[in-house]
Amino acid sequence: MGHPAILTVDDDASVSRAIARDLRRRYGENYRIIRAASAAEALEALKEIKLRGGRVAVMLADYRMPQMNGIEFLEQGMDLFPNARRALLTAYADTDAAIRAINVVDVDHYLLKPWDPPEEKLYPVIDALLDAWQATGDRELEDLRVVGHRWSEPSYQIRDFLARNLVPYRWLAADEPEGRRLLEAAGVGPESVPLLVTADGRAMARPTTSAVAEAAGLSTVAGRDFYDLIIVGGGPAGLGAAVYGASEGLKTLLVERQAVGGQAGQSSRIENYLGFPDGISGAQLTDRARRQAGKFSAEVLNTRTVTGLRSEGSARTLSFDNGAEVSAHAIVLATGVAYRPLVADGVADLTGSGVYYGSAFTEGPECAGNDVYIVGGANSAGQAALFFSGYARTVTLLVRGDSLEASMSYYLIQQLSKIENVRIRTHCEVVSAHGDGHLQTITVCDGKNGLSTTVECGFLFVFIGAEPHTDWLGDIVARDGRGFIYTGPDLLTNGTRPRGWDRDRDPFYLECSVPGIFAAGDVRANSVKRVASAVGEGAMAVTLVHRYLEAQ
Ligand SMILES: Cc1cc2nc3c(=O)[nH]c(=O)nc-3n(C[C@H](O)[C@H](O)[C@H](O)COP(=O)(O)OP(=O)(O)OC[C@H]3O[C@@H](n4cnc5c(N)ncnc54)[C@H](O)[C@@H]3O)c2cc1C
């Protein structure tokens, strides 16, 4: 296979020549620099590379071009090379449009023209884009294939895992010709689905999540036995701690049991995170944070659930569900919260087959033409209603209280009120869910008159509050009655330090009842349940880890 390409497109010949020259000077040895004078010419070049089985690492497009502008070009280029990193070249006057584009089509960067000197303004950006591209490899959509049944929980689990970890894959139904062909080639019948087939032709029937992670190139084994800092949980708090810890020179390991991004990764659009005036999807934010953590060499361990924690001298040791152990000088607990289960007849059996917790983005296109119901009245439910209204025939929010005002942000209520296919039913509770193999109807009780009605429903998404992931901690650190972890000032009772505390100082602000163990984000008692505060606490925890280590 030849060198991967860096493609640049600008209709201004002198700019185009200059950028190609600068790119060649620095990257010409390892990359093929391709120059196009229009978006149409660049798309032709991309198609040709695709047909020849070549790779594209970076696409750089001028924003203002006749016929097709840079954003439209990058969108189409993404269809051909989804993993290629993307940047827009803009003039100062177009900065606003470029920033909007970053959020809408997930452009990685924008570069202001002119970019002199390239050593300062061009190469650092291209270096970062190439690093990001190399980190994801140049896996194309076809690399991983999953054959499964539409309404099967194990098939859904694999698709959800791959989607939440931002791993491209191709989904094939077991009863469609291509799916049948793959099953036949693997020598198994439809009872063996889900079947995972890797790019090099390895077929795995009913793989474990760890096997799926390994096939997708996600690390599942820690690289060393001892770290400066181990972070448990890869949501915004954990990712924040990983970025700050690793960037400040600590040997850092982040352990995530499911998918980095945590709850935020499931948000269709986070509108209140500083610096993203047009909002950013949880997937985009996660992708950026994960790359940033990787850039500073934080290690990420996937599909490993931490099940135990003990303190021996100055070492803090974590044990995992597979029996492995790993130790560190300090630990940050950032295990967040998980959805509370909906208790109603039939719901447990249909979970994954029409009933879902969280937004379950993979299901968006499947909802087309269906009536979707969402249980819950908080922002997460409101965002899901906005997201699914773009696919479903109708979206009904089932709210237990008498209005949304007490639980949902004003801006979301306003947005929902303007969407024609969204309905809001208050005083309602789901009492049962029915279906043969997959959800078909739900019975809803109206709290005002006590009447129950059964309605057709192919998809039910549940967002009814959350509980902390802390049962595994037992008595190791002090927790409140609901399981949230006490830290800092909350540990002092009338100025008295917690039982067993052996230091000549009060616990630091985010420190738990055991020195050297910290908590950040939603899992912390009395925390603000927001992305920004979780990220902030992750960063702050690292500063306190430094203070703790200095005093050791
Ligand atoms: C759908 C949705 C939309 C939201 N929208 C917004 C919004 O627009 N704005 C906003 O500010 N906030 C929003 N929030 C809230 C925000 O996402 C959370 O406050 C934030 O994610 C908390 O971050 P965290 O890192 O503390 O925890 P989490 O995001 O809960 O992450 C915790 C992570 O720890 C992992 N974990 C748990 N236990 C273990 C274990 N034992 N071993 C290994 N890993 C473990 C979990 O798998 C998870 O990935 C939204 C939440 C949801 C669900």
XYZ file of C-alpha atoms and ligand atoms in Angstrom:
605
model
C 0.000 0.000 0.000
C 1.399 3.470 -0.909
C 1.764 6.446 1.402
C -1.461 7.826 2.846
C -2.629 11.107 1.343
C -2.985 14.622 2.673
C -5.431 16.335 0.357
C -5.778 20.088 0.060
C -8.362 21.963 -1.955
C -8.458 25.715 -2.659
C -9.788 27.532 -5.728
C -7.173 30.268 -5.337
C -4.218 28.880 -7.295
C -1.545 30.831 -5.417
C -2.865 29.778 -1.987
C -3.224 26.225 -3.172
C 0.362 26.125 -4.456
C 1.692 27.669 -1.247
C -0.023 25.247 1.078
C 0.944 22.234 -1.025
C 4.557 23.472 -0.969
C 4.555 23.877 2.820
C 2.945 20.482 3.318
C 5.377 18.764 0.980
C 8.349 20.329 2.738
C 7.386 18.818 6.098
C 5.316 15.718 5.258
C 6.341 14.828 1.694
C 8.522 11.931 2.772
C 5.739 9.965 4.446
C 2.572 11.296 2.848
C 1.344 11.886 -0.665
C 0.323 15.551 -0.942
C -2.592 15.943 -3.347
C -3.704 19.376 -4.517
C -7.096 20.164 -6.092
C -8.420 23.430 -7.499
C -12.099 22.805 -6.773
C -14.283 20.681 -4.534
C -15.430 18.652 -7.557
C -11.815 17.906 -8.536
C -10.982 16.965 -4.943
C -13.963 14.592 -4.733
C -12.848 12.925 -7.975
C -9.380 12.473 -6.470
C -10.878 10.947 -3.302
C -12.986 8.516 -5.345
C -9.940 7.422 -7.285
C -7.938 6.847 -4.079
C -10.859 4.848 -2.714
C -11.064 2.679 -5.834
C -7.337 1.976 -5.700
C -7.593 0.959 -2.038
C -5.549 3.958 -0.855
C -5.803 5.872 2.425
C -6.486 9.507 3.234
C -5.143 10.899 6.508
C -6.145 14.570 6.332
C -8.441 16.728 4.188
C -7.852 20.489 4.182
C -10.479 22.583 2.426
C -10.862 26.268 1.766
C -14.138 27.552 3.231
C -15.120 29.903 0.389
C -15.184 28.077 -2.898
C -17.688 28.511 -5.738
C -20.222 25.723 -6.470
C -19.439 23.754 -3.313
C -17.999 25.331 -0.173
C -15.409 23.712 2.073
C -17.935 22.454 4.630
C -20.062 20.747 1.972
C -16.940 19.217 0.498
C -15.731 17.890 3.854
C -19.157 16.380 4.501
C -19.011 14.491 1.210
C -15.360 13.595 1.717
C -16.290 12.061 5.077
C -18.658 9.658 3.333
C -15.678 8.280 1.389
C -13.066 8.452 4.151
C -14.830 8.688 7.517
C -11.610 8.440 9.518
C -9.696 11.141 7.663
C -9.229 14.186 9.884
C -10.680 17.440 8.594
C -9.681 21.108 8.681
C -11.113 24.265 7.136
C -8.979 27.075 5.737
C -10.659 30.387 6.450
C -10.156 34.087 6.220
C -10.532 36.076 9.435
C -13.979 37.324 8.349
C -15.296 33.753 8.125
C -14.230 32.674 11.596
C -17.813 32.538 12.919
C -18.965 30.314 10.068
C -15.948 28.080 10.628
C -16.690 27.691 14.316
C -20.296 26.777 13.500
C -18.989 24.221 11.016
C -16.756 22.671 13.636
C -19.828 21.861 15.648
C -22.176 20.919 12.851
C -19.998 18.682 10.667
C -17.352 17.934 13.258
C -14.461 19.641 11.522
C -11.409 19.102 13.707
C -9.768 22.487 13.225
C -9.907 25.704 11.312
C -6.798 27.410 10.048
C -6.656 31.128 9.498
C -5.072 32.299 6.264
C -2.252 33.217 5.933
C -0.601 30.560 8.115
C 2.902 32.069 8.204
C 5.147 30.976 9.738
C 4.016 27.377 9.061
C 6.176 26.075 11.929
C 3.896 27.937 14.329
C 0.536 28.055 12.645
C 0.261 25.163 10.191
C 2.466 22.254 11.284
C 1.238 21.965 14.898
C -2.336 21.639 13.600
C -1.433 19.105 10.907
C 0.734 17.166 13.401
C -2.235 16.924 15.770
C -4.522 15.797 12.937
C -2.040 13.134 11.833
C -1.629 11.922 15.427
C -5.397 11.613 15.730
C -5.635 9.768 12.432
C -2.851 7.387 13.386
C -4.479 6.727 16.749
C -7.717 5.573 15.137
C -5.738 3.746 12.450
C -7.301 3.913 9.044
C -10.005 1.443 9.798
C -12.787 1.920 7.336
C -16.454 1.258 7.874
C -16.150 -2.193 6.435
C -13.464 -3.293 8.862
C -15.728 -4.783 11.495
C -18.948 -6.491 10.602
C -21.635 -7.548 13.024
C -24.274 -10.066 11.974
C -27.241 -10.204 14.297
C -30.966 -10.127 14.859
C -32.728 -6.805 14.871
C -34.541 -7.410 18.163
C -31.989 -9.371 20.099
C -30.476 -8.019 23.308
C -26.959 -9.503 22.744
C -26.885 -8.079 19.183
C -27.983 -4.693 20.510
C -25.290 -4.809 23.213
C -22.513 -5.217 20.629
C -23.861 -2.459 18.392
C -24.295 -0.151 21.371
C -20.794 -0.933 22.638
C -19.191 -0.222 19.247
C -21.250 2.930 18.703
C -20.511 4.313 22.173
C -16.818 3.628 21.713
C -16.953 5.377 18.330
C -15.746 2.294 16.475
C -16.976 2.151 12.872
C -18.664 -1.131 11.951
C -21.123 -2.523 9.457
C -24.351 -4.053 10.710
C -25.879 -6.967 8.777
C -29.178 -8.604 9.640
C -28.920 -12.400 9.940
C -31.927 -12.876 7.668
C -30.581 -10.749 4.804
C -28.488 -12.254 1.973
C -25.135 -10.691 2.984
C -25.674 -11.658 6.647
C -26.580 -15.223 5.627
C -23.479 -15.430 3.422
C -21.209 -14.382 6.313
C -22.808 -16.902 8.684
C -22.306 -19.600 6.089
C -18.683 -18.604 5.522
C -18.085 -18.745 9.293
C -19.683 -22.189 9.358
C -22.351 -21.245 11.920
C -26.136 -20.985 11.926
C -28.398 -18.049 12.852
C -28.531 -19.340 16.437
C -24.871 -18.291 16.830
C -25.473 -14.568 16.403
C -24.250 -12.016 17.157
C -21.317 -12.880 14.936
C -18.387 -10.482 14.758
C -16.165 -10.628 11.680
C -12.886 -8.696 11.681
C -11.146 -7.137 8.694
C -8.688 -10.015 8.524
C -11.552 -12.496 8.362
C -11.630 -13.759 11.971
C -15.173 -14.741 12.929
C -16.331 -14.760 16.564
C -19.721 -16.102 17.535
C -21.319 -14.479 20.595
C -18.096 -12.678 21.592
C -17.610 -11.208 25.063
C -17.388 -7.425 25.309
C -13.653 -7.722 25.962
C -13.232 -9.782 22.785
C -15.170 -7.133 20.852
C -12.959 -4.427 22.378
C -9.784 -6.279 21.423
C -11.062 -6.831 17.876
C -11.773 -3.100 17.682
C -8.229 -2.272 18.765
C -9.193 -1.021 22.243
C -6.723 -1.897 24.976
C -7.967 -4.314 27.675
C -4.747 -5.045 29.597
C -2.829 -2.550 31.740
C 0.698 -1.889 30.469
C 2.327 -1.812 33.918
C 1.671 -2.917 37.511
C 2.121 0.431 39.211
C 1.027 3.963 38.246
C 1.188 7.388 39.851
C -2.535 7.802 39.343
C -5.385 5.474 38.447
C -8.763 6.903 37.562
C -11.834 4.690 37.817
C -14.493 5.697 35.279
C -14.095 7.350 31.883
C -16.884 9.949 31.928
C -16.124 13.699 31.769
C -14.675 13.693 35.301
C -12.409 10.723 34.582
C -11.350 12.047 31.190
C -10.698 15.474 32.726
C -8.501 13.882 35.394
C -6.698 11.763 32.764
C -5.902 14.775 30.567
C -4.635 16.880 33.478
C -2.837 14.003 35.213
C -0.992 12.802 32.127
C -0.253 16.303 30.857
C 1.329 17.126 34.212
C 3.687 14.186 34.029
C 1.876 11.614 36.178
C 1.902 8.018 34.895
C -1.837 7.772 34.488
C -4.216 4.890 33.875
C -7.931 5.347 33.229
C -10.155 2.292 33.688
C -13.546 2.195 31.994
C -15.943 -0.710 32.124
C -18.240 0.233 29.237
C -17.458 3.203 27.028
C -15.480 6.364 27.615
C -17.696 9.427 27.624
C -19.947 8.099 30.374
C -23.379 9.654 30.512
C -22.218 12.677 28.541
C -21.285 10.353 25.670
C -24.971 9.491 25.441
C -26.122 13.068 25.083
C -27.331 13.984 21.613
C -26.405 17.649 22.126
C -24.807 19.333 25.098
C -25.776 22.969 24.791
C -24.416 24.410 28.024
C -20.741 23.405 27.913
C -18.502 26.444 27.807
C -16.940 27.195 24.440
C -19.529 25.429 22.276
C -22.136 28.101 21.532
C -23.963 25.834 19.068
C -23.760 22.785 21.307
C -21.696 19.677 20.815
C -22.765 16.057 20.692
C -21.584 13.800 23.488
C -19.851 11.599 20.907
C -17.831 14.511 19.511
C -16.841 15.732 22.948
C -15.801 12.217 23.944
C -13.793 11.695 20.776
C -11.893 14.918 21.388
C -11.285 14.200 25.064
C -10.129 10.661 24.352
C -7.668 11.890 21.729
C -6.459 14.592 24.091
C -5.844 12.048 26.868
C -4.002 9.835 24.349
C -1.896 12.775 23.188
C -0.505 13.139 26.706
C 0.051 9.362 26.931
C -2.661 8.569 29.450
C -3.361 4.845 29.177
C -6.986 3.788 28.784
C -8.080 0.341 29.865
C -11.389 -0.692 28.313
C -14.081 -3.181 29.347
C -12.612 -3.613 32.800
C -14.888 -3.190 35.788
C -13.171 -2.263 39.016
C -14.563 -4.487 41.774
C -12.301 -3.830 44.756
C -10.019 -1.243 46.342
C -7.616 -1.648 49.216
C -5.023 0.483 50.911
C -1.673 -0.955 51.987
C 0.925 1.508 53.249
C 1.242 4.173 50.590
C -0.083 1.912 47.797
C -3.713 1.910 46.699
C -4.641 -1.292 44.869
C -7.582 -1.892 42.559
C -8.867 -5.300 41.544
C -10.794 -5.999 38.362
C -13.611 -8.318 37.412
C -11.129 -10.635 35.638
C -9.044 -11.058 38.803
C -6.192 -8.760 37.705
C -4.833 -6.104 40.058
C -3.024 -2.845 39.561
C -1.723 -0.309 42.094
C -0.966 3.396 42.297
C 0.098 6.178 44.620
C -3.310 7.823 44.255
C -6.793 6.972 42.983
C -9.555 9.166 41.574
C -13.009 7.615 41.765
C -15.102 9.011 38.892
C -17.661 6.265 38.478
C -20.619 8.580 37.971
C -24.187 7.362 38.116
C -26.354 4.909 36.166
C -30.008 4.998 35.231
C -32.428 3.710 37.787
C -34.366 0.767 36.351
C -38.022 1.287 35.397
C -40.060 -1.055 37.522
C -43.087 -2.160 35.506
C -44.333 -5.560 34.298
C -42.582 -6.820 31.189
C -39.929 -4.082 31.062
C -36.985 -6.216 32.190
C -37.687 -8.883 29.535
C -37.922 -6.328 26.734
C -34.841 -4.290 27.661
C -32.669 -4.154 24.554
C -35.606 -5.270 22.395
C -37.543 -2.033 22.219
C -36.951 -0.769 25.770
C -33.706 1.170 26.166
C -31.956 3.124 28.903
C -30.373 6.318 27.648
C -30.552 7.756 24.176
C -29.417 4.600 22.339
C -28.384 6.564 19.254
C -28.020 3.429 17.207
C -31.802 3.186 17.309
C -32.434 6.644 15.777
C -32.861 5.538 12.143
C -34.793 2.428 13.242
C -37.444 4.662 14.801
C -38.442 6.098 11.418
C -42.232 6.134 11.119
C -42.692 4.699 14.625
C -44.336 6.097 17.738
C -41.650 6.615 20.349
C -42.257 7.055 24.083
C -39.780 8.580 26.504
C -40.122 8.208 30.273
C -38.727 11.071 32.336
C -38.947 14.816 32.725
C -35.354 15.975 33.132
C -32.938 17.438 30.565
C -31.713 14.042 29.409
C -35.297 13.063 28.492
C -35.825 16.425 26.765
C -32.672 16.023 24.667
C -33.730 12.529 23.681
C -37.159 13.842 22.623
C -35.444 16.431 20.396
C -33.168 13.773 18.919
C -35.865 11.188 18.177
C -38.345 13.764 16.844
C -36.081 13.917 13.796
C -36.758 10.243 13.043
C -40.029 9.094 14.635
C -43.625 9.721 13.569
C -44.466 10.936 17.064
C -42.519 11.305 20.282
C -44.423 11.319 23.574
C -42.772 12.349 26.813
C -44.349 10.591 29.788
C -43.813 12.714 32.866
C -44.824 11.680 36.381
C -45.072 15.213 37.763
C -47.588 17.895 36.787
C -45.222 19.880 34.543
C -41.743 19.985 33.086
C -40.836 23.339 34.598
C -39.458 21.935 37.848
C -37.175 19.396 36.208
C -36.166 20.570 32.711
C -34.181 23.619 31.554
C -36.253 26.448 30.144
C -34.429 26.431 26.790
C -35.306 22.767 26.211
C -38.980 23.257 27.112
C -39.103 26.111 24.596
C -37.472 24.007 21.869
C -39.806 21.071 22.473
C -42.905 23.268 22.378
C -42.042 24.246 18.800
C -41.785 20.699 17.446
C -45.002 19.410 15.945
C -44.527 15.679 16.476
C -43.577 15.988 20.168
C -46.312 15.569 22.791
C -46.017 15.879 26.543
C -48.228 13.871 28.897
C -47.989 14.750 32.574
C -49.174 12.716 35.603
C -48.347 9.533 33.700
C -46.629 6.288 34.564
C -45.849 3.199 32.501
C -47.389 0.225 34.302
C -46.537 -2.546 31.855
C -44.808 -3.292 28.561
C -45.884 -6.033 26.172
C -44.484 -7.712 23.096
C -43.547 -11.035 21.633
C -39.747 -10.889 21.219
C -39.836 -7.109 20.924
C -41.834 -4.240 22.379
C -45.231 -3.692 20.752
C -47.448 -1.905 23.283
C -47.231 -0.195 26.649
C -49.916 0.452 29.228
C -49.873 3.931 30.712
C -51.769 4.975 33.829
C -53.028 8.533 34.110
C -52.535 9.602 37.732
C -55.311 12.233 37.563
C -58.195 9.863 36.829
C -56.578 6.467 37.512
C -57.409 5.272 33.987
C -55.015 2.963 32.166
C -54.683 2.924 28.390
C -52.679 0.617 26.157
C -50.953 2.255 23.206
C -48.840 0.969 20.320
C -45.180 1.630 20.987
C -42.150 0.200 19.223
C -39.564 2.114 21.240
C -39.503 3.133 24.875
C -36.537 5.140 26.163
C -36.138 5.465 29.923
C -34.546 8.418 31.745
C -35.730 8.294 35.359
C -32.907 9.465 37.540
C -29.790 7.757 38.555
C -27.931 5.919 41.280
C -24.185 6.038 41.988
C -21.892 3.183 40.956
C -20.421 2.601 44.400
C -21.743 -0.680 45.844
C -18.395 -2.314 45.138
C -16.699 0.135 47.536
C -18.397 -1.303 50.635
C -17.013 0.410 53.744
C -13.683 1.388 52.198
C -14.671 5.055 51.898
C -17.471 6.929 53.657
C -20.673 7.318 51.593
C -24.034 8.953 52.203
C -27.301 7.052 52.570
C -27.774 6.872 48.791
C -24.237 5.675 48.133
C -22.668 8.978 47.012
C -19.075 9.437 48.217
C -18.317 12.016 50.905
C -15.263 14.196 50.325
C -13.400 17.109 51.955
C -15.502 19.294 54.265
C -18.440 16.825 54.157
C -16.258 14.370 56.091
C -15.861 16.645 59.096
C -18.432 16.326 61.848
C -18.286 19.432 64.042
C -14.663 19.799 62.993
C -13.813 16.166 63.834
C -11.977 14.222 61.147
C -13.367 10.901 59.864
C -12.753 7.671 61.753
C -9.408 6.064 60.885
C -8.029 9.283 59.350
C -4.263 9.197 60.091
C -2.991 12.526 58.763
C -2.135 15.687 60.536
C -4.388 17.714 58.241
C -8.028 17.803 57.143
C -8.982 15.854 54.003
C -8.426 17.901 50.844
C -11.556 19.233 49.153
C -12.084 16.182 46.889
C -10.349 13.639 49.093
C -12.314 10.704 50.519
C -12.171 9.300 54.045
C -8.967 7.444 53.078
C -5.952 9.660 52.224
C -4.828 9.390 48.598
C -8.284 8.364 47.340
C -10.220 11.159 45.671
C -13.689 11.422 44.122
C -14.801 13.651 41.246
C -17.999 14.252 39.287
C -21.510 12.894 39.734
C -20.446 10.137 42.132
C -19.448 12.679 44.771
C -21.976 13.577 47.453
C -23.539 17.002 46.857
C -21.902 17.407 43.436
C -23.426 19.463 40.639
C -24.576 17.013 37.984
C -23.141 18.763 34.935
C -20.479 18.055 32.322
C -18.585 21.255 33.110
C -18.419 20.589 36.843
C -17.390 16.967 36.285
C -14.524 18.056 34.005
C -13.563 20.786 36.492
C -13.528 18.379 39.416
C -11.418 15.926 37.409
C -8.852 18.669 36.861
C -9.028 19.841 40.463
C -8.578 16.290 41.754
C -5.236 16.108 39.945
C -4.015 19.288 41.660
C -4.952 17.739 44.995
C -3.201 14.491 44.027
C -0.016 16.535 43.508
C -0.470 18.121 46.938
C -1.002 14.685 48.474
C 2.101 13.245 46.764
C 4.254 16.209 47.839
C 3.314 15.601 51.480
C 4.096 11.872 51.333
C -28.591 11.765 28.133
C -27.874 12.748 29.025
C -27.745 14.059 28.634
C -27.054 14.979 29.435
N -26.928 16.274 29.005
C -26.217 17.167 29.726
C -26.043 18.498 29.251
O -26.549 18.882 28.191
N -25.286 19.324 30.001
C -24.704 18.964 31.179
O -23.986 19.764 31.780
N -24.867 17.705 31.651
C -25.618 16.799 30.957
N -25.803 15.526 31.446
C -25.184 15.175 32.741
C -23.700 14.837 32.536
O -23.556 13.968 31.434
C -23.103 14.232 33.786
O -23.206 15.161 34.831
C -21.632 13.850 33.568
O -21.511 12.897 32.536
C -21.023 13.285 34.848
O -19.730 12.871 34.567
P -18.953 11.801 35.456
O -17.646 11.598 34.796
O -18.989 12.229 36.866
O -19.819 10.468 35.406
P -20.386 9.578 34.217
O -20.602 10.400 33.009
O -21.557 8.873 34.807
O -19.225 8.538 33.907
C -18.875 7.527 34.809
C -18.152 6.409 34.069
O -17.636 5.482 34.987
C -17.767 4.163 34.485
N -17.769 3.239 35.618
C -18.691 3.142 36.600
N -18.358 2.195 37.483
C -17.193 1.659 37.063
C -16.347 0.632 37.548
N -16.622 -0.024 38.700
N -15.228 0.319 36.862
C -14.915 0.988 35.717
N -15.695 1.978 35.209
C -16.815 2.322 35.868
C -19.110 4.211 33.767
O -19.219 3.171 32.806
C -19.067 5.609 33.142
O -18.520 5.595 31.854
C -26.499 14.579 30.673
C -26.656 13.243 31.096
C -27.338 12.335 30.282
C -27.497 10.917 30.733
